[in-house]
């Protein structure tokens, strides 16, 4: 999950929590107010009923009843109960009045009670003629209806709020992380071939501006390091090859001037010449290995046909090992020739696949080797399969390490840089290499390169 989605969900969770708390609080307080108001209306009727019960004067009694009827509307299912405490305490019950309510009134002097949708309010009054418990009950359908309506409104509003907050959160996080996405998009376009590019500076002193400056500083250091290494390779290529060429030339000249073949001088010069040639091969391979990890500033990129590249590899192998038995298998070529085209440096690609094919011929002692070209899953595949000595299973993980040679290659000449060089070249072309090998049975190496697609 991306940070943008995490922020949107966190924003949603926090906002929904706040809305939920406020909605619950609103419902609770309205609920309490509605019930409390209704109880107060019942208590008012209890007090009026106590006055009516206490009065013996008919005129006053009539006045109270008139006031009650004029200013107090009659509640739905309103009922009035007058109970003698001494009668109740003898075990008698009052129909329509909960026993718990009367117990509370006797204990506390007054009480409120609710059973289902019936509300009760009662007080105990002390009159000269004796104590009396007056209870008034009624239903409150309007209040419950209002609470139900409020509950539905709050639930619907809560659900709508979740949707609105989610949309706002997504937009908020999208715009918040837009500079980060721009940085990622720009960084993905920067490769070793265009290290001079930099991210756009953001005004301000926030984290985005700091991140941009950090990336630009890192690119400055990388560009400097690449330039330094490029200069070293160029200089080393010239400085190392020149004295080697002189040594080889002098050794060859001295061998021609020796009149007596087989002397110790001839043997020494021959060893010098062979050593110089071996050292030159190592230096050439090392320089190729170093240069292949670079950008392509000095490399020409073009469209390359896989079948044509295979024929060039065959030609190169024939030139170096004339007795080879390398054959090319075009039986799996696709009908769509566009799926055989990749983009890259044709010389580097030929060098990489040639190194693999030469190894196959060398370590199979010129047994049949097959170079097969095919296309699968939007990739061009060069499969080189031999019947040679294979690679010990425990050593397969080290086969692409520079200067590593398998334990069963002692009698074969080599320097252990051919496969690492091939891997560097293939990775430079955004491809990959896979290897399957079994000792004493043979090896298959697959070079996978991406099919070229024209940008629209």
GROMACS .gro file of C-alpha atoms in nm, residues 17-445:
model
  429
   17UNK     CA    1  -1.403   0.897   1.457
   18UNK     CA    2  -1.465   1.266   1.528
   19UNK     CA    3  -1.799   1.261   1.340
   20UNK     CA    4  -1.901   0.945   1.524
   21UNK     CA    5  -1.820   1.099   1.863
   22UNK     CA    6  -2.015   1.417   1.782
   23UNK     CA    7  -2.311   1.222   1.645
   24UNK     CA    8  -2.322   1.002   1.954
   25UNK     CA    9  -2.301   1.307   2.180
   26UNK     CA   10  -2.581   1.485   1.991
   27UNK     CA   11  -2.809   1.183   2.012
   28UNK     CA   12  -2.732   1.131   2.381
   29UNK     CA   13  -2.802   1.490   2.485
   30UNK     CA   14  -3.118   1.517   2.272
   31UNK     CA   15  -3.234   1.187   2.418
   32UNK     CA   16  -3.173   1.311   2.772
   33UNK     CA   17  -3.339   1.647   2.705
   34UNK     CA   18  -3.647   1.489   2.545
   35UNK     CA   19  -3.705   1.246   2.832
   36UNK     CA   20  -3.622   1.503   3.099
   37UNK     CA   21  -3.869   1.752   2.948
   38UNK     CA   22  -4.144   1.491   2.939
   39UNK     CA   23  -4.075   1.385   3.299
   40UNK     CA   24  -4.099   1.751   3.408
   41UNK     CA   25  -4.438   1.778   3.238
   42UNK     CA   26  -4.552   1.471   3.427
   43UNK     CA   27  -4.419   1.611   3.756
   44UNK     CA   28  -4.610   1.934   3.696
   45UNK     CA   29  -4.930   1.731   3.668
   46UNK     CA   30  -4.835   1.541   3.984
   47UNK     CA   31  -4.804   1.869   4.176
   48UNK     CA   32  -5.133   2.004   4.039
   49UNK     CA   33  -5.305   1.677   4.123
   50UNK     CA   34  -5.173   1.702   4.478
   51UNK     CA   35  -5.325   2.050   4.513
   52UNK     CA   36  -5.656   1.936   4.376
   53UNK     CA   37  -5.657   1.637   4.608
   54UNK     CA   38  -5.571   1.853   4.910
   55UNK     CA   39  -5.836   2.122   4.853
   56UNK     CA   40  -6.175   2.086   5.010
   57UNK     CA   41  -6.301   2.425   4.888
   58UNK     CA   42  -6.512   2.357   4.580
   59UNK     CA   43  -6.447   2.700   4.433
   60UNK     CA   44  -6.071   2.659   4.461
   61UNK     CA   45  -6.099   2.306   4.338
   62UNK     CA   46  -6.289   2.420   4.033
   63UNK     CA   47  -6.035   2.693   3.967
   64UNK     CA   48  -5.743   2.448   3.970
   65UNK     CA   49  -5.921   2.211   3.738
   66UNK     CA   50  -6.004   2.495   3.500
   67UNK     CA   51  -5.639   2.610   3.498
   68UNK     CA   52  -5.524   2.254   3.431
   69UNK     CA   53  -5.760   2.206   3.143
   70UNK     CA   54  -5.683   2.549   2.993
   71UNK     CA   55  -5.303   2.554   3.013
   72UNK     CA   56  -5.204   2.190   3.024
   73UNK     CA   57  -5.293   1.972   2.727
   74UNK     CA   58  -5.391   1.621   2.807
   75UNK     CA   59  -5.114   1.377   2.728
   76UNK     CA   60  -5.172   1.061   2.535
   77UNK     CA   61  -5.291   0.778   2.760
   78UNK     CA   62  -5.255   1.008   3.057
   79UNK     CA   63  -5.356   0.841   3.385
   80UNK     CA   64  -5.352   0.948   3.747
   81UNK     CA   65  -5.315   0.727   4.050
   82UNK     CA   66  -5.362   0.816   4.419
   83UNK     CA   67  -5.224   0.549   4.647
   84UNK     CA   68  -5.231   0.520   5.026
   85UNK     CA   69  -4.885   0.407   5.147
   86UNK     CA   70  -5.022   0.208   5.440
   87UNK     CA   71  -5.251   0.011   5.209
   88UNK     CA   72  -4.963  -0.061   4.969
   89UNK     CA   73  -4.731  -0.171   5.249
   90UNK     CA   74  -4.987  -0.432   5.352
   91UNK     CA   75  -4.908  -0.619   5.029
   92UNK     CA   76  -5.170  -0.490   4.794
   93UNK     CA   77  -5.071  -0.398   4.441
   94UNK     CA   78  -5.197  -0.118   4.220
   95UNK     CA   79  -5.293  -0.217   3.871
   96UNK     CA   80  -5.102  -0.018   3.607
   97UNK     CA   81  -4.833   0.107   3.847
   98UNK     CA   82  -4.497  -0.079   3.859
   99UNK     CA   83  -4.412  -0.199   4.210
  100UNK     CA   84  -4.052  -0.078   4.168
  101UNK     CA   85  -4.176   0.280   4.112
  102UNK     CA   86  -4.378   0.283   4.439
  103UNK     CA   87  -4.084   0.130   4.629
  104UNK     CA   88  -3.858   0.408   4.499
  105UNK     CA   89  -4.112   0.679   4.592
  106UNK     CA   90  -4.149   0.542   4.947
  107UNK     CA   91  -3.770   0.525   4.980
  108UNK     CA   92  -3.670   0.852   4.812
  109UNK     CA   93  -3.985   1.065   4.833
  110UNK     CA   94  -4.019   1.085   4.453
  111UNK     CA   95  -3.917   0.887   4.147
  112UNK     CA   96  -3.920   0.866   3.770
  113UNK     CA   97  -3.974   0.541   3.585
  114UNK     CA   98  -4.011   0.413   3.229
  115UNK     CA   99  -4.160   0.082   3.123
  116UNK     CA  100  -4.166   0.019   2.747
  117UNK     CA  101  -4.318   0.342   2.607
  118UNK     CA  102  -4.499   0.444   2.927
  119UNK     CA  103  -4.343   0.716   3.143
  120UNK     CA  104  -4.420   0.752   3.516
  121UNK     CA  105  -4.359   1.034   3.763
  122UNK     CA  106  -4.466   1.017   4.126
  123UNK     CA  107  -4.426   1.191   4.461
  124UNK     CA  108  -4.534   1.116   4.815
  125UNK     CA  109  -4.724   1.399   4.982
  126UNK     CA  110  -4.795   1.447   5.352
  127UNK     CA  111  -5.148   1.585   5.411
  128UNK     CA  112  -5.320   1.648   5.746
  129UNK     CA  113  -5.567   1.378   5.661
  130UNK     CA  114  -5.282   1.135   5.586
  131UNK     CA  115  -5.000   1.058   5.337
  132UNK     CA  116  -5.074   0.995   4.971
  133UNK     CA  117  -4.866   0.881   4.673
  134UNK     CA  118  -4.969   1.051   4.352
  135UNK     CA  119  -4.849   0.901   4.023
  136UNK     CA  120  -4.913   1.034   3.673
  137UNK     CA  121  -4.837   0.821   3.365
  138UNK     CA  122  -4.852   0.887   2.992
  139UNK     CA  123  -4.696   0.779   2.665
  140UNK     CA  124  -4.466   1.000   2.459
  141UNK     CA  125  -4.496   0.885   2.097
  142UNK     CA  126  -4.396   1.223   1.959
  143UNK     CA  127  -4.074   1.229   2.159
  144UNK     CA  128  -3.981   0.876   2.058
  145UNK     CA  129  -4.070   0.954   1.699
  146UNK     CA  130  -3.840   1.258   1.706
  147UNK     CA  131  -3.560   1.045   1.851
  148UNK     CA  132  -3.612   0.781   1.583
  149UNK     CA  133  -3.607   1.049   1.314
  150UNK     CA  134  -3.293   1.198   1.467
  151UNK     CA  135  -3.130   0.856   1.478
  152UNK     CA  136  -3.204   0.795   1.110
  153UNK     CA  137  -3.080   1.141   1.016
  154UNK     CA  138  -2.758   1.088   1.210
  155UNK     CA  139  -2.699   0.745   1.054
  156UNK     CA  140  -2.761   0.869   0.698
  157UNK     CA  141  -2.550   1.179   0.762
  158UNK     CA  142  -2.274   0.959   0.906
  159UNK     CA  143  -2.268   0.735   0.597
  160UNK     CA  144  -2.272   1.034   0.361
  161UNK     CA  145  -1.996   1.195   0.567
  162UNK     CA  146  -1.781   0.882   0.529
  163UNK     CA  147  -1.815   0.901   0.150
  164UNK     CA  148  -1.746   1.275   0.138
  165UNK     CA  149  -1.450   1.249   0.374
  166UNK     CA  150  -1.307   0.958   0.174
  167UNK     CA  151  -1.327   1.156  -0.151
  168UNK     CA  152  -1.179   1.465   0.014
  169UNK     CA  153  -0.907   1.252   0.175
  170UNK     CA  154  -0.813   1.095  -0.158
  171UNK     CA  155  -0.793   1.436  -0.326
  172UNK     CA  156  -0.606   1.581  -0.031
  173UNK     CA  157  -0.347   1.302  -0.027
  174UNK     CA  158  -0.321   1.313  -0.408
  175UNK     CA  159  -0.232   1.682  -0.411
  176UNK     CA  160  -0.012   1.645  -0.102
  177UNK     CA  161   0.203   1.375  -0.264
  178UNK     CA  162   0.201   1.525  -0.612
  179UNK     CA  163   0.552   1.674  -0.567
  180UNK     CA  164   0.676   1.333  -0.451
  181UNK     CA  165   0.530   1.165  -0.760
  182UNK     CA  166   0.694   1.428  -0.979
  183UNK     CA  167   1.027   1.356  -0.811
  184UNK     CA  168   0.987   0.980  -0.863
  185UNK     CA  169   0.892   1.031  -1.227
  186UNK     CA  170   1.191   1.257  -1.286
  187UNK     CA  171   1.436   1.030  -1.102
  188UNK     CA  172   1.320   0.731  -1.310
  189UNK     CA  173   1.421   0.919  -1.626
  190UNK     CA  174   1.773   0.981  -1.498
  191UNK     CA  175   2.019   0.711  -1.599
  192UNK     CA  176   2.392   0.685  -1.638
  193UNK     CA  177   2.358   0.837  -1.985
  194UNK     CA  178   2.197   1.162  -1.863
  195UNK     CA  179   2.343   1.221  -1.519
  196UNK     CA  180   2.362   1.590  -1.601
  197UNK     CA  181   1.985   1.620  -1.546
  198UNK     CA  182   1.864   1.757  -1.214
  199UNK     CA  183   1.536   1.778  -1.029
  200UNK     CA  184   1.347   2.105  -1.035
  201UNK     CA  185   1.408   2.316  -0.727
  202UNK     CA  186   1.103   2.367  -0.505
  203UNK     CA  187   1.068   2.697  -0.332
  204UNK     CA  188   1.032   2.691   0.041
  205UNK     CA  189   1.198   2.510   0.327
  206UNK     CA  190   0.972   2.208   0.358
  207UNK     CA  191   1.064   1.838   0.335
  208UNK     CA  192   1.002   1.827  -0.042
  209UNK     CA  193   1.255   2.101  -0.104
  210UNK     CA  194   1.503   1.924   0.124
  211UNK     CA  195   1.445   1.591  -0.054
  212UNK     CA  196   1.495   1.756  -0.394
  213UNK     CA  197   1.821   1.917  -0.284
  214UNK     CA  198   1.942   1.586  -0.139
  215UNK     CA  199   1.877   1.407  -0.470
  216UNK     CA  200   2.053   1.680  -0.667
  217UNK     CA  201   2.355   1.663  -0.436
  218UNK     CA  202   2.365   1.285  -0.478
  219UNK     CA  203   2.349   1.322  -0.858
  220UNK     CA  204   2.638   1.570  -0.842
  221UNK     CA  205   2.849   1.314  -0.657
  222UNK     CA  206   2.750   1.033  -0.894
  223UNK     CA  207   2.827   1.239  -1.202
  224UNK     CA  208   3.168   1.330  -1.061
  225UNK     CA  209   3.242   0.966  -0.978
  226UNK     CA  210   3.136   0.847  -1.325
  227UNK     CA  211   3.346   1.111  -1.496
  228UNK     CA  212   3.648   1.023  -1.283
  229UNK     CA  213   3.611   0.652  -1.358
  230UNK     CA  214   3.558   0.716  -1.728
  231UNK     CA  215   3.874   0.925  -1.739
  232UNK     CA  216   4.066   0.655  -1.554
  233UNK     CA  217   3.951   0.384  -1.796
  234UNK     CA  218   4.037   0.592  -2.099
  235UNK     CA  219   4.382   0.676  -1.964
  236UNK     CA  220   4.446   0.322  -1.841
  237UNK     CA  221   4.347   0.182  -2.179
  238UNK     CA  222   4.614   0.390  -2.347
  239UNK     CA  223   4.886   0.375  -2.080
  240UNK     CA  224   4.871  -0.003  -2.025
  241UNK     CA  225   4.845  -0.115  -2.384
  242UNK     CA  226   5.136   0.092  -2.510
  243UNK     CA  227   5.410  -0.074  -2.297
  244UNK     CA  228   5.256  -0.417  -2.359
  245UNK     CA  229   5.272  -0.359  -2.734
  246UNK     CA  230   5.637  -0.262  -2.699
  247UNK     CA  231   5.716  -0.575  -2.495
  248UNK     CA  232   5.541  -0.798  -2.749
  249UNK     CA  233   5.712  -0.629  -3.041
  250UNK     CA  234   6.059  -0.659  -2.888
  251UNK     CA  235   6.000  -1.022  -2.794
  252UNK     CA  236   5.887  -1.108  -3.147
  253UNK     CA  237   6.184  -0.925  -3.296
  254UNK     CA  238   6.429  -1.102  -3.064
  255UNK     CA  239   6.279  -1.443  -3.152
  256UNK     CA  240   6.333  -1.372  -3.523
  257UNK     CA  241   6.698  -1.286  -3.464
  258UNK     CA  242   6.784  -1.607  -3.275
  259UNK     CA  243   6.981  -1.835  -3.502
  260UNK     CA  244   6.970  -2.149  -3.290
  261UNK     CA  245   6.618  -2.276  -3.221
  262UNK     CA  246   6.554  -2.453  -2.895
  263UNK     CA  247   6.804  -2.254  -2.689
  264UNK     CA  248   6.722  -2.120  -2.344
  265UNK     CA  249   6.704  -1.768  -2.484
  266UNK     CA  250   6.435  -1.871  -2.728
  267UNK     CA  251   6.236  -2.040  -2.453
  268UNK     CA  252   6.262  -1.733  -2.229
  269UNK     CA  253   6.152  -1.500  -2.505
  270UNK     CA  254   5.864  -1.731  -2.593
  271UNK     CA  255   5.749  -1.725  -2.229
  272UNK     CA  256   5.776  -1.346  -2.225
  273UNK     CA  257   5.572  -1.321  -2.545
  274UNK     CA  258   5.303  -1.558  -2.417
  275UNK     CA  259   5.287  -1.376  -2.081
  276UNK     CA  260   5.256  -1.039  -2.253
  277UNK     CA  261   4.978  -1.173  -2.476
  278UNK     CA  262   4.795  -1.316  -2.174
  279UNK     CA  263   4.834  -0.988  -1.985
  280UNK     CA  264   4.703  -0.796  -2.285
  281UNK     CA  265   4.397  -1.023  -2.302
  282UNK     CA  266   4.331  -0.970  -1.930
  283UNK     CA  267   4.363  -0.593  -1.957
  284UNK     CA  268   4.135  -0.585  -2.263
  285UNK     CA  269   3.873  -0.792  -2.079
  286UNK     CA  270   3.898  -0.580  -1.763
  287UNK     CA  271   3.860  -0.258  -1.958
  288UNK     CA  272   3.562  -0.403  -2.141
  289UNK     CA  273   3.414  -0.516  -1.809
  290UNK     CA  274   3.452  -0.167  -1.661
  291UNK     CA  275   3.326   0.015  -1.969
  292UNK     CA  276   3.022  -0.211  -2.006
  293UNK     CA  277   2.888  -0.088  -1.672
  294UNK     CA  278   2.864   0.265  -1.800
  295UNK     CA  279   2.617   0.485  -1.967
  296UNK     CA  280   2.657   0.475  -2.338
  297UNK     CA  281   2.784   0.831  -2.386
  298UNK     CA  282   3.046   0.689  -2.622
  299UNK     CA  283   2.830   0.402  -2.745
  300UNK     CA  284   2.605   0.408  -3.049
  301UNK     CA  285   2.256   0.276  -2.981
  302UNK     CA  286   2.055   0.137  -3.270
  303UNK     CA  287   1.784  -0.115  -3.355
  304UNK     CA  288   1.922  -0.469  -3.366
  305UNK     CA  289   1.765  -0.774  -3.532
  306UNK     CA  290   1.808  -1.089  -3.320
  307UNK     CA  291   1.857  -1.324  -3.615
  308UNK     CA  292   2.120  -1.098  -3.770
  309UNK     CA  293   2.298  -1.072  -3.434
  310UNK     CA  294   2.306  -1.452  -3.408
  311UNK     CA  295   2.472  -1.475  -3.750
  312UNK     CA  296   2.732  -1.217  -3.643
  313UNK     CA  297   2.804  -1.423  -3.329
  314UNK     CA  298   2.851  -1.736  -3.542
  315UNK     CA  299   3.095  -1.546  -3.766
  316UNK     CA  300   3.295  -1.422  -3.464
  317UNK     CA  301   3.316  -1.771  -3.311
  318UNK     CA  302   3.427  -1.922  -3.648
  319UNK     CA  303   3.705  -1.667  -3.665
  320UNK     CA  304   3.839  -1.742  -3.315
  321UNK     CA  305   3.773  -2.120  -3.302
  322UNK     CA  306   3.762  -2.247  -3.662
  323UNK     CA  307   3.702  -2.608  -3.549
  324UNK     CA  308   3.386  -2.525  -3.354
  325UNK     CA  309   3.056  -2.709  -3.397
  326UNK     CA  310   2.829  -2.417  -3.319
  327UNK     CA  311   2.498  -2.428  -3.505
  328UNK     CA  312   2.214  -2.175  -3.515
  329UNK     CA  313   1.854  -2.283  -3.460
  330UNK     CA  314   1.595  -2.049  -3.613
  331UNK     CA  315   1.307  -2.298  -3.587
  332UNK     CA  316   1.132  -2.103  -3.310
  333UNK     CA  317   1.142  -1.762  -3.474
  334UNK     CA  318   0.809  -1.577  -3.446
  335UNK     CA  319   0.609  -1.477  -3.751
  336UNK     CA  320   0.607  -1.114  -3.640
  337UNK     CA  321   0.956  -0.989  -3.720
  338UNK     CA  322   0.901  -0.679  -3.503
  339UNK     CA  323   0.926  -0.905  -3.196
  340UNK     CA  324   1.286  -0.983  -3.297
  341UNK     CA  325   1.403  -0.623  -3.270
  342UNK     CA  326   1.575  -0.483  -2.963
  343UNK     CA  327   1.759  -0.157  -2.905
  344UNK     CA  328   2.123  -0.140  -2.803
  345UNK     CA  329   2.486  -0.134  -2.908
  346UNK     CA  330   2.533  -0.411  -3.160
  347UNK     CA  331   2.907  -0.449  -3.089
  348UNK     CA  332   2.854  -0.489  -2.716
  349UNK     CA  333   2.570  -0.737  -2.767
  350UNK     CA  334   2.781  -0.938  -3.009
  351UNK     CA  335   3.067  -0.939  -2.756
  352UNK     CA  336   2.838  -1.061  -2.476
  353UNK     CA  337   2.678  -1.347  -2.669
  354UNK     CA  338   3.008  -1.437  -2.837
  355UNK     CA  339   3.174  -1.476  -2.496
  356UNK     CA  340   2.899  -1.718  -2.392
  357UNK     CA  341   2.920  -1.912  -2.719
  358UNK     CA  342   3.302  -1.929  -2.703
  359UNK     CA  343   3.285  -2.063  -2.347
  360UNK     CA  344   3.035  -2.326  -2.462
  361UNK     CA  345   3.265  -2.437  -2.744
  362UNK     CA  346   3.576  -2.433  -2.523
  363UNK     CA  347   3.435  -2.622  -2.225
  364UNK     CA  348   3.260  -2.881  -2.444
  365UNK     CA  349   3.583  -2.952  -2.636
  366UNK     CA  350   3.410  -2.864  -2.963
  367UNK     CA  351   3.114  -3.094  -2.918
  368UNK     CA  352   2.791  -2.968  -3.079
  369UNK     CA  353   2.670  -2.634  -2.941
  370UNK     CA  354   2.330  -2.489  -3.035
  371UNK     CA  355   2.252  -2.116  -3.043
  372UNK     CA  356   1.873  -2.089  -3.055
  373UNK     CA  357   1.680  -1.765  -3.107
  374UNK     CA  358   1.320  -1.732  -2.989
  375UNK     CA  359   1.073  -1.477  -2.851
  376UNK     CA  360   0.868  -1.522  -2.533
  377UNK     CA  361   0.676  -1.289  -2.300
  378UNK     CA  362   0.782  -0.971  -2.477
  379UNK     CA  363   1.149  -1.075  -2.463
  380UNK     CA  364   1.405  -1.191  -2.719
  381UNK     CA  365   1.592  -1.500  -2.596
  382UNK     CA  366   1.931  -1.628  -2.709
  383UNK     CA  367   1.976  -1.982  -2.579
  384UNK     CA  368   2.328  -2.130  -2.589
  385UNK     CA  369   2.326  -2.501  -2.504
  386UNK     CA  370   2.633  -2.724  -2.495
  387UNK     CA  371   2.728  -3.082  -2.399
  388UNK     CA  372   3.036  -2.988  -2.201
  389UNK     CA  373   3.174  -3.034  -1.851
  390UNK     CA  374   2.896  -2.837  -1.683
  391UNK     CA  375   2.928  -2.639  -1.359
  392UNK     CA  376   2.921  -2.789  -1.006
  393UNK     CA  377   2.589  -2.701  -0.842
  394UNK     CA  378   2.747  -2.540  -0.536
  395UNK     CA  379   2.950  -2.305  -0.759
  396UNK     CA  380   2.667  -2.180  -0.980
  397UNK     CA  381   2.600  -1.880  -0.754
  398UNK     CA  382   2.956  -1.752  -0.807
  399UNK     CA  383   2.977  -1.797  -1.185
  400UNK     CA  384   2.920  -1.427  -1.262
  401UNK     CA  385   3.181  -1.301  -1.015
  402UNK     CA  386   3.491  -1.151  -1.185
  403UNK     CA  387   3.794  -1.386  -1.193
  404UNK     CA  388   3.594  -1.680  -1.057
  405UNK     CA  389   3.654  -2.009  -1.233
  406UNK     CA  390   3.479  -2.335  -1.157
  407UNK     CA  391   3.681  -2.610  -0.991
  408UNK     CA  392   3.657  -2.837  -1.298
  409UNK     CA  393   3.808  -2.586  -1.546
  410UNK     CA  394   4.173  -2.624  -1.447
  411UNK     CA  395   4.290  -2.764  -1.781
  412UNK     CA  396   4.119  -2.491  -1.983
  413UNK     CA  397   4.266  -2.146  -2.042
  414UNK     CA  398   4.065  -1.850  -1.920
  415UNK     CA  399   4.057  -1.550  -1.689
  416UNK     CA  400   3.706  -1.560  -1.539
  417UNK     CA  401   3.586  -1.230  -1.687
  418UNK     CA  402   3.387  -1.345  -1.990
  419UNK     CA  403   3.056  -1.415  -1.813
  420UNK     CA  404   3.074  -1.110  -1.580
  421UNK     CA  405   3.139  -0.896  -1.889
  422UNK     CA  406   2.841  -1.053  -2.067
  423UNK     CA  407   2.617  -0.996  -1.764
  424UNK     CA  408   2.720  -0.629  -1.742
  425UNK     CA  409   2.643  -0.576  -2.110
  426UNK     CA  410   2.306  -0.750  -2.090
  427UNK     CA  411   2.207  -0.551  -1.780
  428UNK     CA  412   2.313  -0.232  -1.958
  429UNK     CA  413   2.051  -0.326  -2.219
  430UNK     CA  414   1.789  -0.387  -1.945
  431UNK     CA  415   1.803  -0.761  -1.995
  432UNK     CA  416   1.896  -1.059  -1.784
  433UNK     CA  417   2.084  -1.389  -1.797
  434UNK     CA  418   1.968  -1.728  -1.672
  435UNK     CA  419   2.178  -2.042  -1.642
  436UNK     CA  420   2.097  -2.413  -1.607
  437UNK     CA  421   2.386  -2.651  -1.566
  438UNK     CA  422   2.461  -3.006  -1.456
  439UNK     CA  423   2.814  -3.128  -1.406
  440UNK     CA  424   2.945  -3.362  -1.682
  441UNK     CA  425   2.621  -3.320  -1.880
  442UNK     CA  426   2.626  -2.965  -2.011
  443UNK     CA  427   2.510  -2.607  -1.963
  444UNK     CA  428   2.237  -2.387  -2.106
  445UNK     CA  429   2.268  -2.010  -2.076
   0.00000   0.00000   0.00000
